[in-house]
XYZ file of C-alpha atoms in Angstrom:
464
model
C 0.000 0.000 0.000
C 2.822 2.370 0.930
C 4.543 1.576 -2.368
C 1.412 2.424 -4.348
C 1.069 5.740 -2.513
C 4.704 6.543 -3.254
C 4.223 5.742 -6.944
C 1.087 7.872 -7.056
C 2.897 10.777 -5.396
C 5.778 10.398 -7.841
C 3.362 10.337 -10.787
C 1.653 13.491 -9.535
C 5.029 15.192 -9.078
C 6.199 14.249 -12.575
C 2.879 15.369 -14.080
C 3.154 18.687 -12.253
C 6.707 19.202 -13.459
C 5.679 18.342 -17.018
C 2.748 20.749 -16.836
C 5.064 23.440 -15.509
C 7.558 22.933 -18.323
C 4.823 22.852 -20.972
C 3.070 25.944 -19.609
C 6.420 27.739 -19.575
C 7.510 26.903 -23.109
C 4.120 26.528 -24.854
C 3.798 30.291 -25.490
C 7.019 30.049 -27.517
C 5.398 27.505 -29.854
C 2.012 29.204 -30.063
C 3.400 32.667 -30.851
C 6.144 32.266 -33.458
C 5.697 35.878 -34.642
C 6.489 37.356 -31.241
C 9.851 39.169 -30.984
C 12.975 37.047 -30.738
C 14.282 36.160 -27.298
C 14.664 33.422 -24.681
C 12.560 32.173 -21.777
C 15.133 30.775 -19.351
C 14.149 28.347 -16.597
C 10.555 27.226 -15.906
C 8.612 29.372 -13.433
C 11.364 31.908 -12.550
C 12.336 32.376 -16.200
C 14.989 35.100 -16.428
C 13.635 37.212 -13.555
C 16.649 36.889 -11.267
C 19.038 38.096 -13.964
C 16.688 40.928 -14.890
C 16.521 42.107 -11.259
C 20.272 41.776 -10.607
C 21.594 45.034 -9.035
C 23.616 47.367 -11.251
C 24.548 51.040 -11.409
C 21.591 53.260 -12.302
C 23.476 54.918 -15.163
C 24.074 51.557 -16.866
C 21.695 49.062 -18.456
C 22.987 46.104 -16.478
C 24.227 42.818 -17.889
C 20.802 41.352 -18.698
C 19.577 44.176 -20.938
C 22.975 44.709 -22.569
C 23.200 41.007 -23.444
C 19.625 40.665 -24.716
C 19.642 43.895 -26.733
C 22.895 42.803 -28.395
C 21.506 39.343 -29.211
C 17.861 40.061 -30.072
C 17.482 43.800 -30.681
C 15.813 46.525 -28.637
C 12.508 44.647 -28.454
C 12.674 41.039 -27.318
C 10.693 38.356 -25.525
C 11.532 36.824 -22.172
C 9.847 35.123 -19.226
C 9.754 37.546 -16.294
C 7.749 37.602 -13.071
C 6.332 34.144 -13.940
C 4.793 35.462 -17.186
C 5.691 35.507 -20.919
C 6.933 39.039 -21.495
C 7.834 41.461 -24.253
C 10.582 43.844 -23.111
C 10.764 47.173 -24.954
C 13.925 49.275 -24.961
C 12.601 51.233 -27.960
C 11.442 54.841 -27.504
C 8.630 54.637 -30.065
C 7.170 51.401 -28.747
C 7.406 52.691 -25.159
C 5.474 55.808 -26.172
C 2.902 53.703 -28.032
C 2.366 51.502 -24.949
C 1.951 54.441 -22.555
C -0.429 56.322 -24.843
C -2.694 53.302 -25.325
C -3.453 52.666 -21.658
C -6.806 50.842 -21.192
C -7.225 50.509 -24.969
C -4.494 48.084 -25.988
C -2.557 47.780 -22.746
C -3.353 47.771 -19.050
C -1.365 48.274 -15.863
C -0.411 44.822 -14.609
C 1.918 44.646 -11.618
C 2.637 41.111 -10.330
C -0.044 39.895 -7.924
C 2.386 39.642 -4.964
C 3.179 43.348 -5.350
C -0.466 44.076 -4.551
C 0.215 42.554 -1.137
C 2.702 45.343 -0.482
C 1.001 48.264 -2.203
C -2.537 47.280 -1.197
C -5.503 46.630 -3.483
C -6.544 50.314 -3.365
C -3.179 51.759 -4.407
C -3.321 54.176 -7.338
C -0.372 52.261 -8.806
C -2.365 49.036 -9.251
C -6.062 49.993 -9.578
C -7.531 50.084 -13.067
C -10.079 51.930 -15.174
C -12.470 54.319 -13.468
C -10.977 53.662 -10.028
C -7.604 54.861 -11.263
C -9.107 57.950 -12.906
C -10.911 58.836 -9.668
C -7.794 58.470 -7.500
C -5.559 60.277 -9.966
C -8.010 63.183 -10.267
C -7.936 63.494 -6.484
C -4.121 63.458 -6.528
C -4.102 66.192 -9.181
C -6.573 68.224 -7.125
C -4.362 67.925 -4.038
C -1.264 68.930 -6.003
C -3.098 71.888 -7.546
C -4.471 73.051 -4.186
C -0.964 72.792 -2.717
C 0.533 74.906 -5.505
C -2.200 77.529 -5.157
C -1.532 78.098 -1.457
C 0.150 81.484 -0.890
C 2.555 79.809 1.524
C 3.441 76.947 -0.853
C 6.881 78.118 -2.012
C 7.656 79.664 1.360
C 6.976 76.377 3.157
C 9.337 74.501 0.818
C 12.059 77.088 1.342
C 11.653 77.180 5.134
C 12.193 73.435 5.374
C 15.235 73.589 3.078
C 16.701 76.410 5.168
C 16.044 74.513 8.383
C 17.821 71.398 7.097
C 20.919 73.088 5.651
C 21.064 75.445 8.643
C 21.204 72.498 11.030
C 24.460 71.361 9.420
C 26.208 74.591 10.454
C 25.458 73.950 14.122
C 26.550 70.317 13.848
C 29.759 71.338 12.083
C 30.457 73.903 14.803
C 30.065 71.177 17.419
C 32.255 68.785 15.427
C 35.686 67.499 16.351
C 38.318 70.238 16.119
C 40.683 67.804 14.419
C 38.368 67.344 11.455
C 38.048 71.076 10.918
C 34.332 71.107 11.658
C 33.582 68.970 8.621
C 30.023 67.673 8.513
C 29.498 64.449 6.523
C 25.926 64.282 5.296
C 23.963 61.247 4.098
C 21.999 63.188 1.524
C 19.170 60.745 0.963
C 18.402 60.921 4.699
C 18.646 64.711 4.800
C 16.550 65.064 1.640
C 13.694 63.302 3.389
C 13.701 66.082 5.979
C 13.366 68.608 3.153
C 10.014 66.994 2.436
C 8.862 67.636 5.973
C 9.377 64.117 7.320
C 11.779 64.225 10.225
C 12.441 61.154 12.380
C 12.495 63.300 15.521
C 8.731 62.800 15.910
C 7.974 59.297 17.337
C 5.038 58.546 15.017
C 6.952 59.766 11.970
C 10.023 57.769 12.991
C 7.880 54.634 13.248
C 6.353 55.192 9.815
C 9.760 55.898 8.229
C 11.314 52.773 9.758
C 8.511 50.624 8.391
C 8.622 52.462 5.076
C 12.289 51.520 4.652
C 11.359 47.828 4.983
C 8.451 48.498 2.615
C 10.775 49.904 -0.074
C 13.319 47.081 0.214
C 10.567 44.524 -0.317
C 9.026 46.402 -3.207
C 12.112 45.772 -5.352
C 12.792 42.229 -4.102
C 11.806 38.840 -5.504
C 8.088 38.543 -4.587
C 8.118 35.293 -2.596
C 6.401 35.236 0.799
C 8.728 33.311 3.101
C 9.114 34.588 6.682
C 12.265 36.641 7.020
C 12.591 37.560 3.334
C 12.501 41.243 2.264
C 9.147 40.656 0.578
C 7.558 39.158 3.712
C 8.983 41.965 5.840
C 7.536 44.510 3.409
C 4.038 43.020 3.622
C 4.252 43.115 7.430
C 5.612 46.685 7.340
C 2.707 47.723 5.125
C 0.261 46.347 7.696
C 1.988 48.293 10.474
C 2.020 51.520 8.440
C -1.664 50.995 7.686
C -2.424 50.571 11.374
C -0.402 53.684 12.297
C -2.052 55.850 9.635
C -5.520 54.644 10.649
C -4.665 55.647 14.213
C -3.669 59.135 13.062
C -6.882 59.411 11.039
C -9.006 58.479 14.052
C -7.098 60.962 16.222
C -7.703 63.756 13.688
C -11.413 62.895 13.637
C -11.807 63.001 17.393
C -13.799 65.951 18.860
C -11.605 68.889 19.756
C -8.691 67.901 17.544
C -6.932 70.872 15.944
C -6.908 71.312 12.204
C -3.357 71.613 10.907
C -4.295 72.487 7.351
C -1.832 69.899 6.063
C -2.068 67.177 3.453
C -3.793 64.758 5.820
C -6.517 67.241 6.743
C -7.240 67.843 3.055
C -7.351 64.098 2.453
C -9.694 63.490 5.396
C -12.087 66.139 4.112
C -12.696 64.090 0.963
C -15.924 62.109 0.896
C -14.914 60.258 -2.265
C -12.561 57.792 -0.577
C -13.045 54.937 1.848
C -10.733 54.745 4.868
C -8.764 51.964 3.165
C -8.314 54.120 0.069
C -7.133 57.002 2.252
C -4.515 54.761 3.854
C -3.368 53.610 0.408
C -3.302 57.229 -0.747
C -0.931 58.114 2.105
C 1.352 55.209 1.131
C 1.268 56.225 -2.535
C 2.189 59.771 -1.489
C 5.112 58.478 0.571
C 6.300 56.411 -2.387
C 5.796 59.039 -5.091
C 6.259 62.299 -3.225
C 8.731 61.304 -0.540
C 10.978 58.426 -1.519
C 11.440 59.285 -5.184
C 11.830 63.036 -4.521
C 14.479 62.470 -1.864
C 16.286 60.203 -4.331
C 16.089 62.940 -6.967
C 17.678 65.488 -4.620
C 20.369 62.959 -3.715
C 21.102 62.205 -7.366
C 21.403 65.889 -8.262
C 23.987 66.348 -5.512
C 25.745 63.100 -6.451
C 26.190 64.005 -10.110
C 27.116 67.633 -9.426
C 29.766 66.348 -7.044
C 31.544 64.790 -9.994
C 31.391 67.856 -12.225
C 33.098 70.975 -10.905
C 32.204 72.928 -14.072
C 28.481 72.199 -13.780
C 28.536 72.947 -10.061
C 30.156 76.299 -10.821
C 27.492 77.128 -13.442
C 24.712 76.268 -10.992
C 26.335 78.387 -8.296
C 26.656 81.363 -10.654
C 22.990 81.080 -11.563
C 21.899 81.080 -7.930
C 24.360 83.856 -7.031
C 22.699 85.963 -9.736
C 19.219 85.241 -8.406
C 20.224 86.036 -4.821
C 22.069 89.250 -5.817
C 18.744 90.779 -6.855
C 17.079 89.919 -3.551
C 17.474 90.877 0.069
C 19.515 88.511 2.216
C 16.462 87.122 3.990
C 14.005 87.598 1.128
C 12.141 84.445 0.090
C 12.301 82.835 -3.325
C 9.352 83.372 -5.668
C 7.884 81.643 -8.697
C 9.717 84.196 -10.866
C 13.006 83.156 -9.256
C 12.195 79.525 -10.018
C 11.677 80.382 -13.692
C 15.183 81.876 -13.759
C 16.746 78.598 -12.607
C 17.213 77.418 -16.190
C 20.533 75.637 -15.830
C 19.329 74.135 -12.555
C 16.446 72.589 -14.511
C 18.927 71.149 -17.009
C 20.853 69.636 -14.085
C 17.687 68.139 -12.580
C 16.567 66.668 -15.912
C 20.002 65.231 -16.617
C 20.117 63.701 -13.124
C 16.751 62.078 -13.833
C 18.026 60.752 -17.164
C 21.223 59.316 -15.715
C 19.799 58.223 -12.366
C 16.644 56.443 -13.607
C 14.605 56.387 -10.413
C 11.833 54.474 -12.216
C 13.540 52.009 -14.505
C 10.441 50.363 -16.021
C 6.705 49.870 -15.533
C 4.435 46.828 -15.819
C 1.776 46.575 -18.522
C -0.249 43.743 -20.106
C -1.532 43.396 -23.689
C -5.353 43.332 -23.707
C -5.443 41.887 -27.230
C -2.993 40.840 -29.944
C -1.114 44.016 -30.811
C 0.821 44.452 -34.034
C 3.421 47.171 -33.919
C 5.717 47.507 -36.938
C 7.206 44.025 -37.404
C 6.359 42.862 -33.878
C 3.404 40.875 -32.594
C 2.656 41.293 -28.900
C 0.358 38.389 -27.981
C -2.779 39.001 -25.939
C -2.264 38.416 -22.213
C 1.527 38.772 -22.332
C 3.245 41.158 -19.932
C 4.875 44.188 -21.545
C 7.752 46.067 -19.886
C 8.602 49.513 -21.320
C 12.152 50.110 -20.005
C 12.691 53.854 -19.625
C 16.338 53.566 -18.587
C 17.217 51.787 -21.846
C 15.956 54.805 -23.806
C 17.619 57.309 -21.463
C 20.958 55.533 -21.877
C 20.719 54.818 -25.616
C 23.874 56.350 -27.188
C 22.114 56.829 -30.533
C 19.593 59.129 -28.803
C 21.870 60.711 -26.204
C 25.499 61.096 -27.235
C 27.960 59.913 -24.594
C 24.846 58.651 -22.798
C 26.425 57.346 -19.600
C 27.994 60.699 -18.784
C 26.277 63.485 -16.876
C 26.078 66.463 -19.271
C 23.361 69.007 -18.393
C 24.296 71.124 -21.402
C 22.692 68.500 -23.647
C 19.290 69.754 -22.438
C 19.830 73.344 -23.594
C 17.436 74.474 -26.318
C 15.533 71.171 -26.300
C 11.973 70.229 -25.395
C 13.258 67.303 -23.376
C 10.514 67.643 -20.767
C 7.950 66.177 -23.189
C 10.190 64.071 -25.409
C 9.764 60.359 -26.168
C 13.461 60.108 -25.341
C 12.910 61.348 -21.790
C 10.209 59.772 -19.599
C 11.405 59.874 -15.962
C 7.839 60.352 -14.697
C 6.158 57.831 -17.005
C 3.586 58.979 -19.526
C 0.041 58.742 -20.766
C -2.857 58.624 -18.254
C -0.455 57.426 -15.535
C 1.999 60.321 -15.785
C 3.135 61.218 -12.261
C 0.888 64.055 -11.007
C 3.538 65.482 -8.667
C 6.472 65.751 -11.067
C 6.658 69.549 -10.994
C 6.476 69.640 -7.185
C 9.514 67.364 -7.033
C 11.500 69.669 -9.303
C 10.628 72.758 -7.263
C 11.695 71.064 -4.029
C 14.994 69.953 -5.587
C 15.697 73.404 -7.067
C 15.009 75.303 -3.816
C 17.132 72.895 -1.813
C 19.975 73.258 -4.307
C 19.714 77.065 -4.124
C 20.541 77.167 -0.424
C 23.055 74.340 -0.634
C 25.327 75.918 -3.263
C 25.115 79.394 -1.723
C 26.005 78.293 1.794
C 28.353 75.321 1.488
C 31.545 74.136 -0.087
C 31.412 70.400 -0.703
C 33.457 67.383 -1.580
C 32.266 64.036 -2.868
C 32.555 60.773 -0.963
C 30.943 57.368 -1.559
C 30.540 54.712 1.118
C 28.969 51.278 1.060
C 26.224 50.209 3.447
C 25.630 46.788 5.036
C 23.757 45.507 1.984
C 26.651 46.321 -0.329
C 24.759 49.190 -1.986
C 26.529 52.503 -2.518
C 25.355 55.253 -0.195
C 25.500 58.725 -1.782
C 27.138 61.134 0.603
C 28.746 64.519 0.493
C 31.161 66.080 2.920
C 29.812 69.565 3.613
C 31.843 72.606 4.730
C 29.964 75.668 5.913
C 31.281 78.879 4.360
């Protein structure tokens, strides 16, 4: 009897393995007109190679190898799904502009466990339009506030001013040098300081959240993905607690983002929690990375740093010492905008997005089969030497006289109906921070490596 059970179990195992192999490779046979490419191993396909860490201003070994072998559009098996990978600017634009007609947002199901089912990043159709319209309304209301630019500048001044005090209290032997972890300091520029206990708790969980978001999505206790799901639950609980506290009788209105969000009757409490997380991801994490990247790249180009400093010296020379920056001042920061755009092109905060073909799509000589995942890779376009000469080098002057902000060659904030609603806010925050940094500090560049082996962008800062 035991032998029969063992044989049955073996037969089931072999059948399962055969089904897995067939389901993996069958799309290759059924879709001979799909782009050339390879599928790799059953189930995991080529996902691990695709996700292998590499410098943000390089394509990485996987894309370099596949583009060389198969061209800029190729097929693969990624995230457990047959996939067409696009490193072509025209196809990327075509995909983004045909959202909900030919293609649809399609992040892997495990990612929903981190982001939540109500996240604007994963919801579809009318739900996405509703949430995005609310995000645009919040951004617009923020920009219309008389204190909007002043609030951004006050926070930037507070952060850079704190370095002077810390440098003054520094060791005499190091000359009062203050070494700054810019990604950490940039988060304070956005008004999120770990000094407040509740904020510190959210930021600690958010760090685990971010590490899991870019990890292999397999829920095993102790893995980054599992920790991210648990962190998301804790953040959700914390935010719900804040919401209840704000709703309690006698609570003071702060007039901040959360008060505006709570006043909306269009969202459920779960959607409001997801909205806060989306705001942290889009308006906090990515913006702090942008500020860090601008400083990182300027630290390697003395000429560009000098040009930025001259521009801000000119702006400040026409203002009183304590006079606040205005929207007119921001418009004068032309070279600063070139620096920010070039940092976005080289740094590639968002490397690619997930889409799915809703039907068979013919594009030029390619057939994208219905149901296949489609990955428009923005970084591959940003770093294409035929589109951007000397593409791996930071050269802000390449942006002069161009309409790069709306170009197919430059999509740091995505495109189509899912274009990031807060892109301009991020640029203003980066520009104002840079204004006070270059006018008040001399700097030198230093790179360290953290416990995970990832490079930490840092700058040594000397107060003038």
